[in-house]
């Protein structure tokens, strides 16, 4: 991946294009849905590497991550596949609002 700004733009653009189950009420997108939309596995980027990139971008305030709150109402497999943990917090979404 290139510069942090370019990476954040790429991720936000992909997140904004996710529809269906991967988009949670038009404000949040499951991390796993963005990982799939960007075809990161084919690019040789593991889920862990992608998660570390997201956390770094979140810390730089280039993207916003959030956690799942109402997990009973969510597709659990997608929530579980999206989970990344950093600094004692768990994140499941990239915010697009």
Tab-separated table of N, CA and C in Angstrom:
chain	number	residue	atom	x	y	z
A	1	UNK	N	0.843	-1.182	0.000
A	1	UNK	CA	0.000	0.000	0.000
A	1	UNK	C	0.883	1.239	0.000
A	2	UNK	N	0.363	2.298	-0.570
A	2	UNK	CA	1.135	3.530	-0.696
A	2	UNK	C	0.961	4.415	0.526
A	3	UNK	N	0.915	5.688	0.334
A	3	UNK	CA	0.842	6.611	1.467
A	3	UNK	C	-0.430	6.405	2.288
A	4	UNK	N	-0.387	6.876	3.517
A	4	UNK	CA	-1.536	6.711	4.417
A	4	UNK	C	-2.784	7.392	3.870
A	5	UNK	N	-2.640	8.578	3.298
A	5	UNK	CA	-3.801	9.273	2.739
A	5	UNK	C	-4.407	8.500	1.578
A	6	UNK	N	-3.556	7.988	0.696
A	6	UNK	CA	-4.048	7.209	-0.439
A	6	UNK	C	-4.722	5.929	0.021
A	7	UNK	N	-4.133	5.289	1.000
A	7	UNK	CA	-4.708	4.054	1.539
A	7	UNK	C	-6.053	4.336	2.179
A	8	UNK	N	-6.142	5.396	2.962
A	8	UNK	CA	-7.413	5.762	3.599
A	8	UNK	C	-8.470	6.072	2.550
A	9	UNK	N	-8.096	6.782	1.503
A	9	UNK	CA	-9.039	7.097	0.422
A	9	UNK	C	-9.533	5.827	-0.260
A	10	UNK	N	-8.620	4.899	-0.525
A	10	UNK	CA	-8.988	3.639	-1.163
A	10	UNK	C	-9.975	2.859	-0.292
A	11	UNK	N	-9.702	2.802	0.993
A	11	UNK	CA	-10.559	2.072	1.926
A	11	UNK	C	-11.918	2.748	2.051
A	12	UNK	N	-11.941	4.065	2.195
A	12	UNK	CA	-13.218	4.785	2.313
A	12	UNK	C	-14.050	4.645	1.044
A	13	UNK	N	-13.409	4.703	-0.117
A	13	UNK	CA	-14.129	4.536	-1.384
A	13	UNK	C	-14.749	3.149	-1.462
A	14	UNK	N	-13.969	2.130	-1.127
A	14	UNK	CA	-14.494	0.762	-1.152
A	14	UNK	C	-15.617	0.598	-0.144
A	15	UNK	N	-15.450	1.158	1.049
A	15	UNK	CA	-16.488	1.054	2.084
A	15	UNK	C	-17.783	1.711	1.609
A	16	UNK	N	-17.672	2.834	0.934
A	16	UNK	CA	-18.845	3.535	0.443
A	16	UNK	C	-19.592	2.793	-0.642
A	17	UNK	N	-18.943	1.825	-1.262
A	17	UNK	CA	-19.565	1.055	-2.335
A	17	UNK	C	-20.146	-0.274	-1.869
A	18	UNK	N	-19.909	-0.637	-0.620
A	18	UNK	CA	-20.436	-1.904	-0.097
A	18	UNK	C	-21.938	-1.774	0.101
A	19	UNK	N	-22.658	-2.758	-0.389
A	19	UNK	CA	-24.110	-2.781	-0.242
A	19	UNK	C	-24.526	-4.087	0.424
A	20	UNK	N	-25.806	-4.234	0.612
A	20	UNK	CA	-26.331	-5.475	1.163
A	20	UNK	C	-25.943	-5.687	2.612
A	21	UNK	N	-25.740	-6.940	2.968
A	21	UNK	CA	-25.477	-7.332	4.346
A	21	UNK	C	-24.217	-6.681	4.926
A	22	UNK	N	-23.247	-6.347	4.076
A	22	UNK	CA	-22.001	-5.761	4.547
A	22	UNK	C	-22.121	-4.315	4.984
A	23	UNK	N	-23.215	-3.666	4.597
A	23	UNK	CA	-23.453	-2.269	4.946
A	23	UNK	C	-24.481	-2.238	6.068
A	24	UNK	N	-24.111	-1.674	7.192
A	24	UNK	CA	-24.988	-1.667	8.356
A	24	UNK	C	-25.668	-0.313	8.484
A	25	UNK	N	-26.901	-0.249	8.032
A	25	UNK	CA	-27.754	0.935	8.143
A	25	UNK	C	-27.191	2.183	7.471
A	26	UNK	N	-26.366	2.003	6.453
A	26	UNK	CA	-25.871	3.129	5.679
A	26	UNK	C	-24.842	4.010	6.367
A	27	UNK	N	-24.441	3.636	7.577
A	27	UNK	CA	-23.480	4.464	8.315
A	27	UNK	C	-22.184	3.741	8.636
A	28	UNK	N	-22.256	2.429	8.631
A	28	UNK	CA	-21.096	1.615	8.994
A	28	UNK	C	-21.009	0.456	8.014
A	29	UNK	N	-19.786	0.024	7.759
A	29	UNK	CA	-19.560	-1.116	6.872
A	29	UNK	C	-18.677	-2.113	7.615
A	30	UNK	N	-19.079	-3.377	7.580
A	30	UNK	CA	-18.279	-4.411	8.231
A	30	UNK	C	-16.878	-4.451	7.618
A	31	UNK	N	-15.876	-4.558	8.461
A	31	UNK	CA	-14.484	-4.621	8.012
A	31	UNK	C	-14.278	-5.774	7.039
A	32	UNK	N	-14.877	-6.921	7.301
A	32	UNK	CA	-14.724	-8.082	6.416
A	32	UNK	C	-15.275	-7.806	5.024
A	33	UNK	N	-16.336	-7.014	4.933
A	33	UNK	CA	-16.922	-6.676	3.630
A	33	UNK	C	-15.975	-5.796	2.821
A	34	UNK	N	-15.272	-4.891	3.488
A	34	UNK	CA	-14.301	-4.023	2.794
A	34	UNK	C	-13.075	-4.838	2.393
A	35	UNK	N	-12.638	-5.719	3.262
A	35	UNK	CA	-11.507	-6.615	2.957
A	35	UNK	C	-11.820	-7.406	1.691
A	36	UNK	N	-13.044	-7.930	1.605
A	36	UNK	CA	-13.455	-8.705	0.429
A	36	UNK	C	-13.602	-7.812	-0.799
A	37	UNK	N	-14.200	-6.628	-0.631
A	37	UNK	CA	-14.409	-5.716	-1.759
A	37	UNK	C	-13.085	-5.291	-2.390
A	38	UNK	N	-12.070	-5.127	-1.570
A	38	UNK	CA	-10.747	-4.753	-2.066
A	38	UNK	C	-9.932	-5.959	-2.510
A	39	UNK	N	-10.474	-7.162	-2.329
A	39	UNK	CA	-9.817	-8.414	-2.700
A	39	UNK	C	-8.411	-8.485	-2.109
A	40	UNK	N	-8.342	-8.146	-0.818
A	40	UNK	CA	-7.045	-8.071	-0.141
A	40	UNK	C	-6.330	-9.415	-0.077
A	41	UNK	N	-7.075	-10.506	0.055
A	41	UNK	CA	-6.435	-11.825	0.108
A	41	UNK	C	-5.667	-12.091	-1.187
A	42	UNK	N	-6.255	-11.735	-2.326
A	42	UNK	CA	-5.581	-11.926	-3.614
A	42	UNK	C	-4.359	-11.021	-3.752
A	43	UNK	N	-4.355	-9.914	-3.021
A	43	UNK	CA	-3.209	-8.993	-3.034
A	43	UNK	C	-2.114	-9.449	-2.067
A	44	UNK	N	-2.384	-10.547	-1.356
A	44	UNK	CA	-1.401	-11.072	-0.414
A	44	UNK	C	-1.417	-10.393	0.938
A	45	UNK	N	-2.514	-9.682	1.245
A	45	UNK	CA	-2.638	-8.989	2.524
A	45	UNK	C	-3.530	-9.823	3.439
A	46	UNK	N	-3.005	-10.238	4.564
A	46	UNK	CA	-3.794	-11.036	5.505
A	46	UNK	C	-4.804	-10.152	6.233
A	47	UNK	N	-5.786	-10.796	6.851
A	47	UNK	CA	-6.770	-10.058	7.643
A	47	UNK	C	-6.066	-9.305	8.773
A	48	UNK	N	-5.063	-9.920	9.367
A	48	UNK	CA	-4.324	-9.279	10.458
A	48	UNK	C	-3.572	-8.046	9.975
A	49	UNK	N	-2.931	-8.144	8.813
A	49	UNK	CA	-2.220	-6.992	8.247
A	49	UNK	C	-3.197	-5.869	7.906
A	50	UNK	N	-4.335	-6.234	7.323
A	50	UNK	CA	-5.356	-5.242	6.985
A	50	UNK	C	-5.858	-4.568	8.258
A	51	UNK	N	-6.098	-5.370	9.288
A	51	UNK	CA	-6.542	-4.812	10.566
A	51	UNK	C	-5.530	-3.848	11.157
A	52	UNK	N	-4.253	-4.191	11.084
A	52	UNK	CA	-3.209	-3.308	11.602
A	52	UNK	C	-3.179	-1.990	10.819
A	53	UNK	N	-3.378	-2.074	9.516
A	53	UNK	CA	-3.441	-0.859	8.689
A	53	UNK	C	-4.631	-0.002	9.099
A	54	UNK	N	-5.782	-0.636	9.302
A	54	UNK	CA	-6.973	0.109	9.706
A	54	UNK	C	-6.759	0.811	11.044
A	55	UNK	N	-6.170	0.115	11.984
A	55	UNK	CA	-5.923	0.711	13.305
A	55	UNK	C	-4.978	1.906	13.179
A	56	UNK	N	-3.925	1.767	12.382
A	56	UNK	CA	-2.988	2.882	12.185
A	56	UNK	C	-3.692	4.080	11.547
A	57	UNK	N	-4.554	3.826	10.581
A	57	UNK	CA	-5.301	4.917	9.932
A	57	UNK	C	-6.300	5.544	10.896
A	58	UNK	N	-6.897	4.721	11.743
A	58	UNK	CA	-7.824	5.212	12.768
A	58	UNK	C	-7.075	6.112	13.757
A	59	UNK	N	-5.913	5.680	14.196
A	59	UNK	CA	-5.110	6.476	15.127
A	59	UNK	C	-4.671	7.799	14.502
A	60	UNK	N	-4.447	7.788	13.188
A	60	UNK	CA	-4.056	9.003	12.475
A	60	UNK	C	-5.270	9.871	12.121
A	61	UNK	N	-6.449	9.399	12.513
A	61	UNK	CA	-7.709	10.097	12.246
A	61	UNK	C	-8.017	10.245	10.756
A	62	UNK	N	-7.558	9.261	9.977
A	62	UNK	CA	-7.839	9.257	8.541
A	62	UNK	C	-9.075	8.433	8.208
A	63	UNK	N	-9.413	7.496	9.072
A	63	UNK	CA	-10.673	6.754	8.995
A	63	UNK	C	-11.199	6.618	10.416
A	64	UNK	N	-12.467	6.213	10.534
A	64	UNK	CA	-13.038	5.993	11.859
A	64	UNK	C	-13.532	4.560	11.954
A	65	UNK	N	-13.083	3.883	12.982
A	65	UNK	CA	-13.529	2.525	13.272
A	65	UNK	C	-14.523	2.571	14.422
A	66	UNK	N	-15.402	1.579	14.480
A	66	UNK	CA	-16.316	1.474	15.614
A	66	UNK	C	-16.610	0.009	15.882
A	67	UNK	N	-17.197	-0.218	17.036
A	67	UNK	CA	-17.481	-1.601	17.444
A	67	UNK	C	-18.953	-1.917	17.252
A	68	UNK	N	-19.238	-3.196	17.246
A	68	UNK	CA	-20.617	-3.662	17.138
A	68	UNK	C	-21.269	-3.600	18.516
A	69	UNK	N	-22.441	-3.012	18.578
A	69	UNK	CA	-23.154	-2.903	19.845
A	69	UNK	C	-24.329	-3.866	19.929
A	70	UNK	N	-25.197	-3.862	18.964
A	70	UNK	CA	-26.402	-4.685	18.989
A	70	UNK	C	-26.153	-5.995	18.244
A	71	UNK	N	-25.260	-6.792	18.773
A	71	UNK	CA	-24.807	-7.981	18.058
A	71	UNK	C	-25.912	-8.989	17.792
A	72	UNK	N	-26.977	-8.995	18.597
A	72	UNK	CA	-28.068	-9.946	18.375
A	72	UNK	C	-28.739	-9.711	17.031
A	73	UNK	N	-28.726	-8.491	16.562
A	73	UNK	CA	-29.408	-8.131	15.326
A	73	UNK	C	-28.505	-8.242	14.096
A	74	UNK	N	-27.244	-8.581	14.285
A	74	UNK	CA	-26.277	-8.588	13.188
A	74	UNK	C	-26.017	-9.994	12.673
A	75	UNK	N	-25.566	-10.076	11.422
A	75	UNK	CA	-25.093	-11.374	10.928
A	75	UNK	C	-23.809	-11.735	11.680
A	76	UNK	N	-23.903	-12.725	12.559
A	76	UNK	CA	-22.789	-13.022	13.468
A	76	UNK	C	-21.517	-13.456	12.751
A	77	UNK	N	-21.653	-14.211	11.667
A	77	UNK	CA	-20.453	-14.649	10.945
A	77	UNK	C	-19.706	-13.446	10.381
A	78	UNK	N	-20.433	-12.475	9.873
A	78	UNK	CA	-19.812	-11.271	9.327
A	78	UNK	C	-19.208	-10.419	10.439
A	79	UNK	N	-19.900	-10.327	11.551
A	79	UNK	CA	-19.371	-9.589	12.705
A	79	UNK	C	-18.077	-10.233	13.197
A	80	UNK	N	-18.105	-11.550	13.346
A	80	UNK	CA	-16.922	-12.264	13.829
A	80	UNK	C	-15.744	-12.146	12.858
A	81	UNK	N	-16.021	-12.223	11.556
A	81	UNK	CA	-14.958	-12.118	10.549
A	81	UNK	C	-14.381	-10.710	10.486
A	82	UNK	N	-15.129	-9.738	10.966
A	82	UNK	CA	-14.706	-8.337	10.910
A	82	UNK	C	-13.896	-7.902	12.122
A	83	UNK	N	-13.947	-8.651	13.181
A	83	UNK	CA	-13.373	-8.190	14.449
A	83	UNK	C	-11.859	-8.051	14.396
A	84	UNK	N	-11.407	-6.876	14.807
A	84	UNK	CA	-9.991	-6.642	15.037
A	84	UNK	C	-9.868	-6.061	16.441
A	85	UNK	N	-8.770	-6.371	17.084
A	85	UNK	CA	-8.567	-5.907	18.452
A	85	UNK	C	-7.283	-5.095	18.521
A	86	UNK	N	-7.387	-3.965	19.199
A	86	UNK	CA	-6.209	-3.120	19.404
A	86	UNK	C	-6.405	-2.298	20.657
A	87	UNK	N	-5.387	-2.251	21.481
A	87	UNK	CA	-5.382	-1.437	22.695
A	87	UNK	C	-6.573	-1.756	23.601
A	88	UNK	N	-6.932	-3.026	23.660
A	88	UNK	CA	-8.031	-3.446	24.521
A	88	UNK	C	-9.416	-3.161	23.968
A	89	UNK	N	-9.504	-2.683	22.751
A	89	UNK	CA	-10.801	-2.416	22.123
A	89	UNK	C	-10.992	-3.355	20.944
A	90	UNK	N	-12.259	-3.633	20.647
A	90	UNK	CA	-12.602	-4.455	19.496
A	90	UNK	C	-13.346	-3.586	18.497
A	91	UNK	N	-12.970	-3.728	17.237
A	91	UNK	CA	-13.609	-2.978	16.173
A	91	UNK	C	-14.208	-3.947	15.158
A	92	UNK	N	-15.341	-3.550	14.587
A	92	UNK	CA	-16.032	-4.382	13.596
A	92	UNK	C	-16.388	-3.605	12.324
A	93	UNK	N	-16.410	-2.278	12.435
A	93	UNK	CA	-16.897	-1.439	11.346
A	93	UNK	C	-15.922	-0.352	10.941
A	94	UNK	N	-16.034	0.037	9.685
A	94	UNK	CA	-15.471	1.290	9.192
A	94	UNK	C	-16.662	2.216	9.024
A	95	UNK	N	-16.598	3.370	9.623
A	95	UNK	CA	-17.711	4.333	9.548
A	95	UNK	C	-17.646	5.089	8.230
A	96	UNK	N	-18.812	5.286	7.634
A	96	UNK	CA	-18.880	6.017	6.365
A	96	UNK	C	-19.803	7.226	6.473
A	97	UNK	N	-20.260	7.556	7.684
A	97	UNK	CA	-21.156	8.710	7.838
A	97	UNK	C	-20.387	9.977	8.121
